[in-house]
Amino acid sequence: MIKTSIPSYFAHRRSRLFEGFSKQKVDGAAVVLFSNQELTRNHDVHFLFRQDSSFYYLTGLDEPGSVCVLLSKEASSLSAAKNHETILFVAPKDEEKELWEGERYGVEGAMRVFGADRSYPLAELGQRLPELLSTANRLFYRLNRPHSEHEDRLMIEALEKCKKAQGRSGKALMTVEDPQIVIGEMRLFKAPEEIELMRRASKISAAAHNSLLREVKPGMNESQVEALIDFHFRKDGCERNAYPSIVAGGKNAACLHYRRNNEILRDGDILLVDAGGECDYYAADITRTIPVGAKFSGDQTKAYDLVLKTQKMAIEMVKPGVSMVQIHRAVSESLAEGCLQLGLFNGLQSSPADVVASGAIKRYYPHQTSHWLGMDVHDAGLYQLNGEPRLLEPGMVLTIEPGFYVQANNEQVAPGFRNIGIRIEDDILVVAGGYENFTLDAIKERAQIESERAKALK
Ligand code: GLY
Ligand code: MN
Ligand code: MN
């Protein structure tokens, strides 16, 4: 569906970006952002298009073949009260192309719908860029994005032309700085409208996971479970998945980024589903682990209870002033203590802290506990400031996702623990004094999971 208007927060974000530049005494900034391109799947067929998150964050424009140039007031001819000028290059209207591919906004729509001060056909970019950049002092452009050879070449040519236009000045090319640092910092702190979209994506995704408790049957293929979860996401209002779903039964659950999703689910196995939907470019990221049959086995129960206890403890740690590193250490020690108690370190007499310090815990827990979440599932934003782990602040959203994995060939553990992969993942907003769990509705208590499974398999 083509948009006829967009919320005012897109323009506010551009103003805030330039307020940030002023505060940091960055005068005469130019920012050049390229949209994502359509990528060929074969012949004239493309992969499903999704806009670049930072491009969308600042423009609301979801068309490929677009470029956004933002000029600070000093670097533009703008006389109005605004602190920046927005120039959009877009695919122009074209009756023949629109007959095949659908309606375009065109140059006029870029101004009317997306609030550009000026707009031009994309084909004019190379010719107009040198002049647009001619009065800028600082250029913010991300070099070497995926598939960006053409974009990078165009920018270098524009910079060369800017330099030549200055005659024999002896000046070097303008320095190129990565805008993703400043935009990433903005994206890290979620505004109310972003929190609302994340709540919606989380609610829909949690409901989809809960539906699986009633729908999964032994004998189903993992791909059928993937189709069910996609159906629930779309039916309830997510435009697409936030990332490819992991639907992993039995031994596949112990493969961290399992993607094949094409094996038969067997009674007695565990099923790990890591899947989240996206609402207007905001992601949910949920993992739940359930039995394919009605109940977890004895050893599966012990492992599940350990991961769940650890995950709840970690969520309770979330508040301003705590770091992800502290949370990860506490999670690792809790899992290490549990693994020692379950005899999974071959009778090793050691403290949980030693098991973590030596790296031995990575045998069962090889990944991190958290990442930022937002428009991207692994979202923008720095994890360290001045070389130190960053402390949580209100408005940040992170996942809490401890896990426990034992591969089939691990002869050091009792057979009942082999082929186990358990991960429990929720999406947590940091608020003053604590947290809000966006994905609280997704069932994770073992008794409730087993009662739902028993009803489903009656
Ligand atoms: N779904 C990817 C992750 O949990 O990081
Ligand atoms: Mn995650
Ligand atoms: Mn996940």
Short mmCIF file of C-alpha atoms and ligand atoms in Angstrom, two decimals:
data_model
loop_
_atom_site.label_atom_id
_atom_site.label_comp_id
_atom_site.label_asym_id
_atom_site.label_seq_id
_atom_site.Cartn_x
_atom_site.Cartn_y
_atom_site.Cartn_z
CA MET A 1 0.00 0.00 0.00
CA ILE A 2 1.31 3.41 -0.92
CA LYS A 3 1.40 5.96 1.93
CA THR A 4 -0.44 9.26 1.70
CA SER A 5 1.16 10.77 4.80
CA ILE A 6 3.65 9.74 7.46
CA PRO A 7 3.89 10.56 11.18
CA SER A 8 5.76 13.74 12.09
CA TYR A 9 8.34 11.80 14.13
CA PHE A 10 10.39 11.01 11.02
CA ALA A 11 11.10 14.74 10.46
CA HIS A 12 11.70 15.24 14.22
CA ARG A 13 14.40 12.57 14.08
CA ARG A 14 16.22 14.47 11.33
CA SER A 15 16.01 17.66 13.42
CA ARG A 16 17.35 15.81 16.45
CA LEU A 17 20.24 14.44 14.40
CA PHE A 18 21.27 17.99 13.51
CA GLU A 19 20.69 19.23 17.08
CA GLY A 20 23.21 16.58 18.06
CA PHE A 21 25.65 17.88 15.45
CA SER A 22 25.27 21.45 16.81
CA LYS A 23 25.86 20.28 20.38
CA GLN A 24 29.05 18.58 19.25
CA LYS A 25 30.05 21.73 17.36
CA VAL A 26 29.89 19.90 14.04
CA ASP A 27 29.24 22.77 11.64
CA GLY A 28 28.35 22.34 8.00
CA ALA A 29 27.51 18.64 8.14
CA ALA A 30 26.22 16.74 5.12
CA VAL A 31 24.73 13.26 5.59
CA VAL A 32 24.25 10.97 2.60
CA LEU A 33 22.14 7.84 3.09
CA PHE A 34 21.46 5.28 0.39
CA SER A 35 18.37 3.09 0.58
CA ASN A 36 18.71 -0.66 0.22
CA GLN A 37 18.60 -2.00 -3.32
CA GLU A 38 16.51 -4.77 -4.77
CA LEU A 39 18.71 -7.87 -4.98
CA THR A 40 18.33 -10.31 -7.83
CA ARG A 41 17.24 -13.82 -6.91
CA ASN A 42 17.26 -15.04 -10.49
CA HIS A 43 16.57 -13.47 -13.91
CA ASP A 44 14.10 -10.67 -13.30
CA VAL A 45 12.95 -11.92 -9.88
CA HIS A 46 14.11 -10.23 -6.69
CA PHE A 47 14.47 -11.25 -3.06
CA LEU A 48 11.84 -9.73 -0.82
CA PHE A 49 12.79 -6.08 -0.34
CA ARG A 50 13.27 -4.52 3.07
CA GLN A 51 14.46 -0.99 3.55
CA ASP A 52 17.71 -0.20 5.36
CA SER A 53 16.73 0.50 8.98
CA SER A 54 18.61 3.78 9.43
CA PHE A 55 17.31 5.07 6.09
CA TYR A 56 13.75 4.22 7.16
CA TYR A 57 14.30 5.64 10.65
CA LEU A 58 15.09 9.07 9.20
CA THR A 59 12.75 9.16 6.19
CA GLY A 60 9.83 6.72 6.54
CA LEU A 61 10.43 5.93 2.84
CA ASP A 62 10.30 2.23 1.97
CA GLU A 63 11.22 2.35 -1.74
CA PRO A 64 14.41 0.93 -3.18
CA GLY A 65 16.45 3.23 -5.43
CA SER A 66 16.28 6.22 -3.09
CA VAL A 67 18.98 8.46 -1.64
CA CYS A 68 18.58 10.97 1.17
CA VAL A 69 20.93 13.94 1.41
CA LEU A 70 20.67 16.00 4.60
CA LEU A 71 22.46 19.33 4.74
CA SER A 72 22.90 21.37 7.87
CA LYS A 73 21.66 24.92 7.62
CA GLU A 74 25.17 26.31 7.09
CA ALA A 75 25.74 23.90 4.20
CA SER A 76 22.43 24.56 2.45
CA SER A 77 20.61 27.42 0.84
CA LEU A 78 17.71 26.98 3.25
CA SER A 79 16.43 30.15 4.85
CA ALA A 80 13.60 28.73 6.95
CA ALA A 81 13.79 28.09 10.69
CA LYS A 82 14.72 24.42 10.17
CA ASN A 83 18.20 23.32 11.20
CA HIS A 84 18.67 21.14 8.11
CA GLU A 85 17.49 20.62 4.56
CA THR A 86 16.17 17.27 3.28
CA ILE A 87 16.82 16.35 -0.34
CA LEU A 88 15.43 13.05 -1.65
CA PHE A 89 16.49 11.35 -4.87
CA VAL A 90 13.86 8.81 -5.88
CA ALA A 91 12.70 6.64 -8.76
CA PRO A 92 10.60 9.00 -10.92
CA LYS A 93 7.04 8.25 -11.92
CA ASP A 94 6.96 5.90 -14.93
CA GLU A 95 3.64 4.57 -16.23
CA GLU A 96 5.15 1.52 -17.92
CA LYS A 97 7.24 0.48 -14.89
CA GLU A 98 4.39 1.18 -12.47
CA LEU A 99 2.10 -1.07 -14.52
CA TRP A 100 4.46 -3.98 -13.69
CA GLU A 101 5.83 -3.08 -10.27
CA GLY A 102 3.15 -0.95 -8.62
CA GLU A 103 2.74 2.72 -7.82
CA ARG A 104 5.76 4.89 -7.05
CA TYR A 105 5.91 8.10 -5.04
CA GLY A 106 7.96 9.91 -7.64
CA VAL A 107 9.63 13.29 -7.21
CA GLU A 108 6.40 15.03 -6.25
CA GLY A 109 5.45 12.34 -3.69
CA ALA A 110 8.87 12.57 -2.07
CA MET A 111 8.04 16.16 -1.13
CA ARG A 112 4.29 15.82 -0.49
CA VAL A 113 4.35 12.56 1.51
CA PHE A 114 7.87 12.46 2.97
CA GLY A 115 8.40 16.17 3.54
CA ALA A 116 11.53 16.60 1.41
CA ASP A 117 12.46 20.24 0.82
CA ARG A 118 13.68 19.29 -2.64
CA SER A 119 13.50 16.11 -4.67
CA TYR A 120 15.08 14.87 -7.91
CA PRO A 121 15.07 11.71 -10.03
CA LEU A 122 17.72 9.24 -8.87
CA ALA A 123 19.46 9.47 -12.26
CA GLU A 124 20.49 13.05 -11.40
CA LEU A 125 22.35 12.07 -8.23
CA GLY A 126 25.86 11.87 -9.71
CA GLN A 127 25.52 15.20 -11.45
CA ARG A 128 24.03 17.05 -8.44
CA LEU A 129 26.06 15.61 -5.56
CA PRO A 130 29.25 17.68 -6.04
CA GLU A 131 27.29 20.89 -5.82
CA LEU A 132 25.21 19.73 -2.85
CA LEU A 133 28.38 18.82 -0.96
CA SER A 134 30.35 21.86 -2.06
CA THR A 135 29.75 23.95 1.07
CA ALA A 136 29.84 21.08 3.60
CA ASN A 137 32.74 20.78 6.04
CA ARG A 138 32.02 17.28 7.32
CA LEU A 139 30.60 14.40 5.31
CA PHE A 140 28.77 11.54 7.02
CA TYR A 141 28.51 8.56 4.69
CA ARG A 142 28.82 4.84 5.45
CA LEU A 143 31.46 3.27 3.24
CA ASN A 144 31.37 -0.39 2.31
CA ARG A 145 27.78 -1.27 3.15
CA PRO A 146 26.83 -4.63 1.62
CA HIS A 147 26.52 -4.35 -2.21
CA SER A 148 27.71 -0.74 -2.11
CA GLU A 149 30.49 -0.71 -4.74
CA HIS A 150 28.46 1.54 -7.03
CA GLU A 151 27.48 3.89 -4.18
CA ASP A 152 31.04 4.18 -2.89
CA ARG A 153 32.34 4.94 -6.41
CA LEU A 154 29.73 7.65 -6.88
CA MET A 155 30.68 9.28 -3.58
CA ILE A 156 34.39 9.19 -4.36
CA GLU A 157 33.73 10.78 -7.75
CA ALA A 158 31.65 13.51 -6.08
CA LEU A 159 34.43 14.19 -3.57
CA GLU A 160 37.00 14.35 -6.36
CA LYS A 161 34.84 16.90 -8.19
CA CYS A 162 34.45 18.95 -4.98
CA LYS A 163 38.21 19.01 -4.60
CA LYS A 164 38.85 19.94 -8.23
CA ALA A 165 36.34 22.79 -7.99
CA GLN A 166 38.55 24.40 -5.38
CA GLY A 167 41.37 24.82 -7.88
CA ARG A 168 44.97 24.64 -6.62
CA SER A 169 44.10 24.78 -2.93
CA GLY A 170 46.27 21.89 -1.84
CA LYS A 171 43.33 20.53 0.18
CA ALA A 172 42.74 16.80 0.56
CA LEU A 173 39.44 15.05 -0.12
CA MET A 174 36.81 15.80 2.50
CA THR A 175 37.05 13.37 5.42
CA VAL A 176 34.34 10.70 5.40
CA GLU A 177 32.81 9.78 8.76
CA ASP A 178 30.40 6.95 9.52
CA PRO A 179 26.90 8.30 10.25
CA GLN A 180 25.94 4.98 11.78
CA ILE A 181 27.65 5.98 15.03
CA VAL A 182 25.40 9.00 15.62
CA ILE A 183 22.28 7.43 14.13
CA GLY A 184 22.95 4.20 16.07
CA GLU A 185 23.10 6.16 19.31
CA MET A 186 19.75 7.77 18.51
CA ARG A 187 18.23 4.40 17.65
CA LEU A 188 19.51 2.86 20.87
CA PHE A 189 17.17 5.03 22.96
CA LYS A 190 13.62 4.17 22.01
CA ALA A 191 11.05 6.97 21.78
CA PRO A 192 7.41 6.37 22.84
CA GLU A 193 6.27 5.61 19.28
CA GLU A 194 9.04 3.02 18.92
CA ILE A 195 8.17 1.41 22.25
CA GLU A 196 4.55 1.18 21.11
CA LEU A 197 5.56 -0.64 17.90
CA MET A 198 7.86 -2.99 19.83
CA ARG A 199 5.06 -3.77 22.29
CA ARG A 200 2.81 -4.62 19.35
CA ALA A 201 5.41 -6.83 17.60
CA SER A 202 6.09 -8.57 20.93
CA LYS A 203 2.44 -9.18 21.72
CA ILE A 204 1.75 -10.70 18.31
CA SER A 205 4.91 -12.81 18.46
CA ALA A 206 4.17 -14.04 21.99
CA ALA A 207 0.66 -15.07 20.91
CA ALA A 208 2.14 -16.97 17.94
CA HIS A 209 4.50 -18.90 20.22
CA ASN A 210 1.58 -19.69 22.55
CA SER A 211 -0.47 -20.98 19.60
CA LEU A 212 2.29 -23.46 18.78
CA LEU A 213 1.76 -25.09 22.18
CA ARG A 214 -1.66 -26.19 20.91
CA GLU A 215 -0.70 -26.86 17.29
CA VAL A 216 2.56 -28.83 17.25
CA LYS A 217 2.14 -32.59 16.86
CA PRO A 218 4.73 -35.38 16.74
CA GLY A 219 5.31 -36.32 13.09
CA MET A 220 5.05 -32.75 11.83
CA ASN A 221 7.92 -31.33 9.82
CA GLU A 222 9.84 -28.36 11.24
CA SER A 223 8.87 -26.46 8.09
CA GLN A 224 5.18 -26.87 8.93
CA VAL A 225 5.80 -25.31 12.34
CA GLU A 226 7.62 -22.47 10.59
CA ALA A 227 4.60 -21.99 8.32
CA LEU A 228 2.27 -21.90 11.34
CA ILE A 229 4.30 -19.22 13.06
CA ASP A 230 4.49 -17.14 9.86
CA PHE A 231 0.73 -17.47 9.52
CA HIS A 232 0.13 -16.17 13.06
CA PHE A 233 2.53 -13.25 12.58
CA ARG A 234 0.90 -12.13 9.34
CA LYS A 235 -2.68 -12.80 10.46
CA ASP A 236 -2.22 -10.65 13.54
CA GLY A 237 -0.50 -7.73 11.84
CA CYS A 238 3.26 -8.24 11.47
CA GLU A 239 4.33 -7.35 7.94
CA ARG A 240 7.19 -9.81 7.96
CA ASN A 241 9.53 -11.79 10.19
CA ALA A 242 12.23 -9.85 12.00
CA TYR A 243 14.76 -12.58 11.04
CA PRO A 244 14.62 -16.11 9.62
CA SER A 245 12.91 -18.38 12.15
CA ILE A 246 14.86 -21.17 13.82
CA VAL A 247 12.59 -24.21 14.20
CA ALA A 248 14.81 -26.91 15.61
CA GLY A 249 13.74 -30.32 16.89
CA GLY A 250 15.92 -32.82 18.74
CA LYS A 251 19.62 -32.61 17.87
CA ASN A 252 18.96 -29.54 15.70
CA ALA A 253 18.14 -27.52 18.82
CA ALA A 254 21.80 -27.77 19.83
CA CYS A 255 22.84 -25.98 16.59
CA LEU A 256 22.82 -22.28 17.48
CA HIS A 257 21.81 -20.81 14.11
CA TYR A 258 20.01 -23.84 12.68
CA ARG A 259 18.33 -22.77 9.43
CA ARG A 260 17.28 -25.86 7.48
CA ASN A 261 13.95 -26.28 9.30
CA ASN A 262 13.09 -29.44 7.36
CA GLU A 263 13.17 -32.44 9.67
CA ILE A 264 10.41 -34.49 11.27
CA LEU A 265 9.60 -33.79 14.95
CA ARG A 266 9.59 -36.88 17.15
CA ASP A 267 7.85 -37.56 20.46
CA GLY A 268 10.48 -37.41 23.21
CA ASP A 269 12.46 -34.64 21.51
CA ILE A 270 12.67 -31.00 22.44
CA LEU A 271 11.53 -28.30 20.01
CA LEU A 272 13.32 -24.93 20.10
CA VAL A 273 11.61 -22.09 18.21
CA ASP A 274 13.39 -18.74 17.88
CA ALA A 275 11.04 -16.50 15.92
CA GLY A 276 9.86 -12.90 16.04
CA GLY A 277 7.64 -10.73 13.89
CA GLU A 278 8.16 -7.16 12.76
CA CYS A 279 5.68 -4.26 13.04
CA ASP A 280 6.45 -1.23 10.91
CA TYR A 281 10.17 -2.07 11.04
CA TYR A 282 10.34 -2.93 14.77
CA ALA A 283 11.35 -6.43 15.83
CA ALA A 284 10.41 -8.95 18.46
CA ASP A 285 12.92 -11.73 19.22
CA ILE A 286 11.47 -14.63 21.21
CA THR A 287 12.75 -18.13 21.87
CA ARG A 288 10.66 -20.80 23.55
CA THR A 289 11.55 -24.46 24.06
CA ILE A 290 8.80 -27.04 24.39
CA PRO A 291 8.48 -30.82 24.33
CA VAL A 292 7.34 -32.35 21.02
CA GLY A 293 5.32 -34.79 23.15
CA ALA A 294 3.26 -33.92 26.21
CA LYS A 295 6.13 -33.75 28.72
CA PHE A 296 9.83 -33.08 29.01
CA SER A 297 11.89 -36.15 29.97
CA GLY A 298 13.62 -36.25 33.39
CA ASP A 299 16.95 -34.88 32.15
CA GLN A 300 15.28 -32.39 29.82
CA THR A 301 13.30 -31.15 32.83
CA LYS A 302 16.46 -30.60 34.86
CA ALA A 303 18.04 -28.64 32.01
CA TYR A 304 14.88 -26.61 31.32
CA ASP A 305 14.41 -25.66 34.96
CA LEU A 306 18.04 -24.53 35.18
CA VAL A 307 17.74 -22.28 32.11
CA LEU A 308 14.40 -20.85 33.24
CA LYS A 309 15.63 -20.12 36.77
CA THR A 310 18.70 -18.42 35.30
CA GLN A 311 16.68 -16.41 32.80
CA LYS A 312 14.30 -15.08 35.48
CA MET A 313 17.25 -14.13 37.70
CA ALA A 314 18.85 -12.26 34.77
CA ILE A 315 15.65 -10.36 33.94
CA GLU A 316 15.40 -9.24 37.57
CA MET A 317 18.89 -7.72 37.24
CA VAL A 318 17.80 -5.34 34.47
CA LYS A 319 17.75 -1.73 35.64
CA PRO A 320 19.64 1.48 34.88
CA GLY A 321 23.29 1.35 35.92
CA VAL A 322 23.78 -2.39 35.34
CA SER A 323 25.81 -3.59 32.33
CA MET A 324 25.18 -6.49 29.93
CA VAL A 325 28.58 -7.83 30.98
CA GLN A 326 27.43 -8.09 34.63
CA ILE A 327 24.25 -9.84 33.54
CA HIS A 328 26.17 -12.25 31.31
CA ARG A 329 28.59 -13.09 34.12
CA ALA A 330 25.73 -13.81 36.54
CA VAL A 331 24.01 -15.97 33.90
CA SER A 332 27.21 -17.88 33.15
CA GLU A 333 27.82 -18.54 36.86
CA SER A 334 24.25 -19.67 37.44
CA LEU A 335 24.47 -22.09 34.50
CA ALA A 336 27.91 -23.26 35.66
CA GLU A 337 26.59 -23.97 39.15
CA GLY A 338 23.69 -25.95 37.67
CA CYS A 339 25.96 -27.91 35.32
CA LEU A 340 28.30 -28.77 38.21
CA GLN A 341 25.33 -29.98 40.26
CA LEU A 342 24.09 -32.08 37.35
CA GLY A 343 27.54 -33.69 37.06
CA LEU A 344 28.09 -32.35 33.56
CA PHE A 345 31.74 -31.52 34.19
CA ASN A 346 32.80 -35.12 34.82
CA GLY A 347 32.83 -34.85 38.59
CA LEU A 348 35.06 -31.75 38.41
CA GLN A 349 35.39 -30.15 41.85
CA SER A 350 35.38 -26.48 41.00
CA SER A 351 33.50 -23.30 41.79
CA PRO A 352 31.04 -21.81 39.29
CA ALA A 353 33.29 -18.72 39.08
CA ASP A 354 36.23 -20.92 38.05
CA VAL A 355 34.16 -22.76 35.46
CA VAL A 356 33.29 -19.36 33.96
CA ALA A 357 36.81 -17.89 34.29
CA SER A 358 38.42 -20.91 32.59
CA GLY A 359 35.93 -20.72 29.71
CA ALA A 360 34.73 -24.28 30.42
CA ILE A 361 31.11 -23.09 30.62
CA LYS A 362 31.26 -22.30 26.88
CA ARG A 363 30.99 -26.05 26.24
CA TYR A 364 27.33 -25.77 27.27
CA TYR A 365 26.72 -22.03 26.87
CA PRO A 366 28.76 -20.66 23.96
CA HIS A 367 26.88 -17.41 23.23
CA GLN A 368 26.21 -14.05 24.86
CA THR A 369 23.13 -13.39 27.01
CA SER A 370 21.98 -10.15 25.38
CA HIS A 371 22.00 -7.87 22.38
CA TRP A 372 20.26 -4.60 21.60
CA LEU A 373 16.88 -4.97 19.94
CA GLY A 374 14.96 -2.47 17.83
CA MET A 375 14.56 -2.00 14.10
CA ASP A 376 17.22 -4.66 13.56
CA VAL A 377 17.15 -7.86 15.57
CA HIS A 378 20.79 -7.21 16.46
CA ASP A 379 20.20 -3.53 16.74
CA ALA A 380 22.36 -0.45 16.32
CA GLY A 381 24.14 1.16 19.27
CA LEU A 382 27.55 0.84 20.88
CA TYR A 383 28.14 -1.90 23.45
CA GLN A 384 31.10 -0.09 25.03
CA LEU A 385 31.84 3.54 25.85
CA ASN A 386 35.48 4.59 26.25
CA GLY A 387 36.47 0.92 26.33
CA GLU A 388 34.16 0.17 29.26
CA PRO A 389 30.98 -1.94 29.14
CA ARG A 390 28.06 0.39 28.67
CA LEU A 391 25.61 0.81 31.54
CA LEU A 392 21.92 0.33 30.87
CA GLU A 393 19.76 3.45 30.66
CA PRO A 394 16.00 3.96 30.37
CA GLY A 395 14.77 3.57 26.78
CA MET A 396 17.24 0.84 25.80
CA VAL A 397 15.81 -2.54 24.75
CA LEU A 398 17.82 -5.74 25.13
CA THR A 399 17.18 -9.45 24.94
CA ILE A 400 17.79 -11.86 27.82
CA GLU A 401 18.45 -15.27 26.29
CA PRO A 402 20.41 -17.82 28.28
CA GLY A 403 20.68 -21.30 26.84
CA PHE A 404 22.05 -24.77 27.39
CA TYR A 405 23.24 -26.98 24.54
CA VAL A 406 24.62 -30.53 24.40
CA GLN A 407 25.56 -32.08 21.06
CA ALA A 408 24.88 -35.73 20.23
CA ASN A 409 28.56 -36.65 20.33
CA ASN A 410 29.21 -35.40 23.88
CA GLU A 411 30.16 -38.72 25.51
CA GLN A 412 31.02 -37.01 28.79
CA VAL A 413 27.39 -36.61 29.80
CA ALA A 414 24.66 -39.14 30.48
CA PRO A 415 22.73 -40.06 27.27
CA GLY A 416 19.61 -38.32 28.60
CA PHE A 417 21.35 -34.95 28.35
CA ARG A 418 22.51 -35.40 24.76
CA ASN A 419 20.72 -33.75 21.83
CA ILE A 420 19.38 -31.05 24.07
CA GLY A 421 19.14 -27.41 23.08
CA ILE A 422 17.26 -25.08 25.37
CA ARG A 423 17.04 -21.33 25.03
CA ILE A 424 14.51 -19.00 26.63
CA GLU A 425 14.51 -15.46 25.27
CA ASP A 426 12.53 -12.35 26.22
CA ASP A 427 12.67 -8.71 25.11
CA ILE A 428 13.24 -6.23 27.90
CA LEU A 429 12.83 -2.44 27.98
CA VAL A 430 14.93 -0.62 30.58
CA VAL A 431 12.82 1.87 32.56
CA ALA A 432 13.63 4.08 35.55
CA GLY A 433 14.14 1.75 38.50
CA GLY A 434 13.75 -1.51 36.56
CA TYR A 435 12.34 -3.02 33.39
CA GLU A 436 9.28 -3.86 31.32
CA ASN A 437 9.17 -7.34 29.79
CA PHE A 438 7.61 -6.87 26.33
CA THR A 439 7.26 -10.63 25.81
CA LEU A 440 5.82 -11.56 29.20
CA ASP A 441 2.75 -13.15 27.55
CA ALA A 442 4.79 -15.92 25.91
CA ILE A 443 4.30 -18.94 28.17
CA LYS A 444 7.51 -20.28 29.72
CA GLU A 445 6.54 -21.90 33.04
CA ARG A 446 7.16 -25.63 32.60
CA ALA A 447 3.93 -26.70 34.32
CA GLN A 448 1.90 -24.44 32.03
CA ILE A 449 3.77 -25.61 28.92
CA GLU A 450 3.14 -29.25 29.83
CA SER A 451 -0.50 -28.66 30.64
CA GLU A 452 -1.03 -26.95 27.24
CA ARG A 453 0.84 -29.74 25.47
CA ALA A 454 -1.23 -32.40 27.24
CA LYS A 455 -4.45 -30.70 26.11
CA ALA A 456 -3.14 -30.42 22.54
CA LEU A 457 -2.24 -34.10 22.31
CA LYS A 458 -5.33 -35.53 24.04
N1 GLY B 1 17.16 -14.57 16.84
C1 GLY B 1 18.53 -14.24 16.87
C2 GLY B 1 19.00 -14.04 18.24
O1 GLY B 1 18.34 -14.43 19.17
O2 GLY B 1 19.99 -13.39 18.46
MN MN B 2 18.20 -12.67 20.36
MN MN B 3 16.29 -15.00 19.06
#
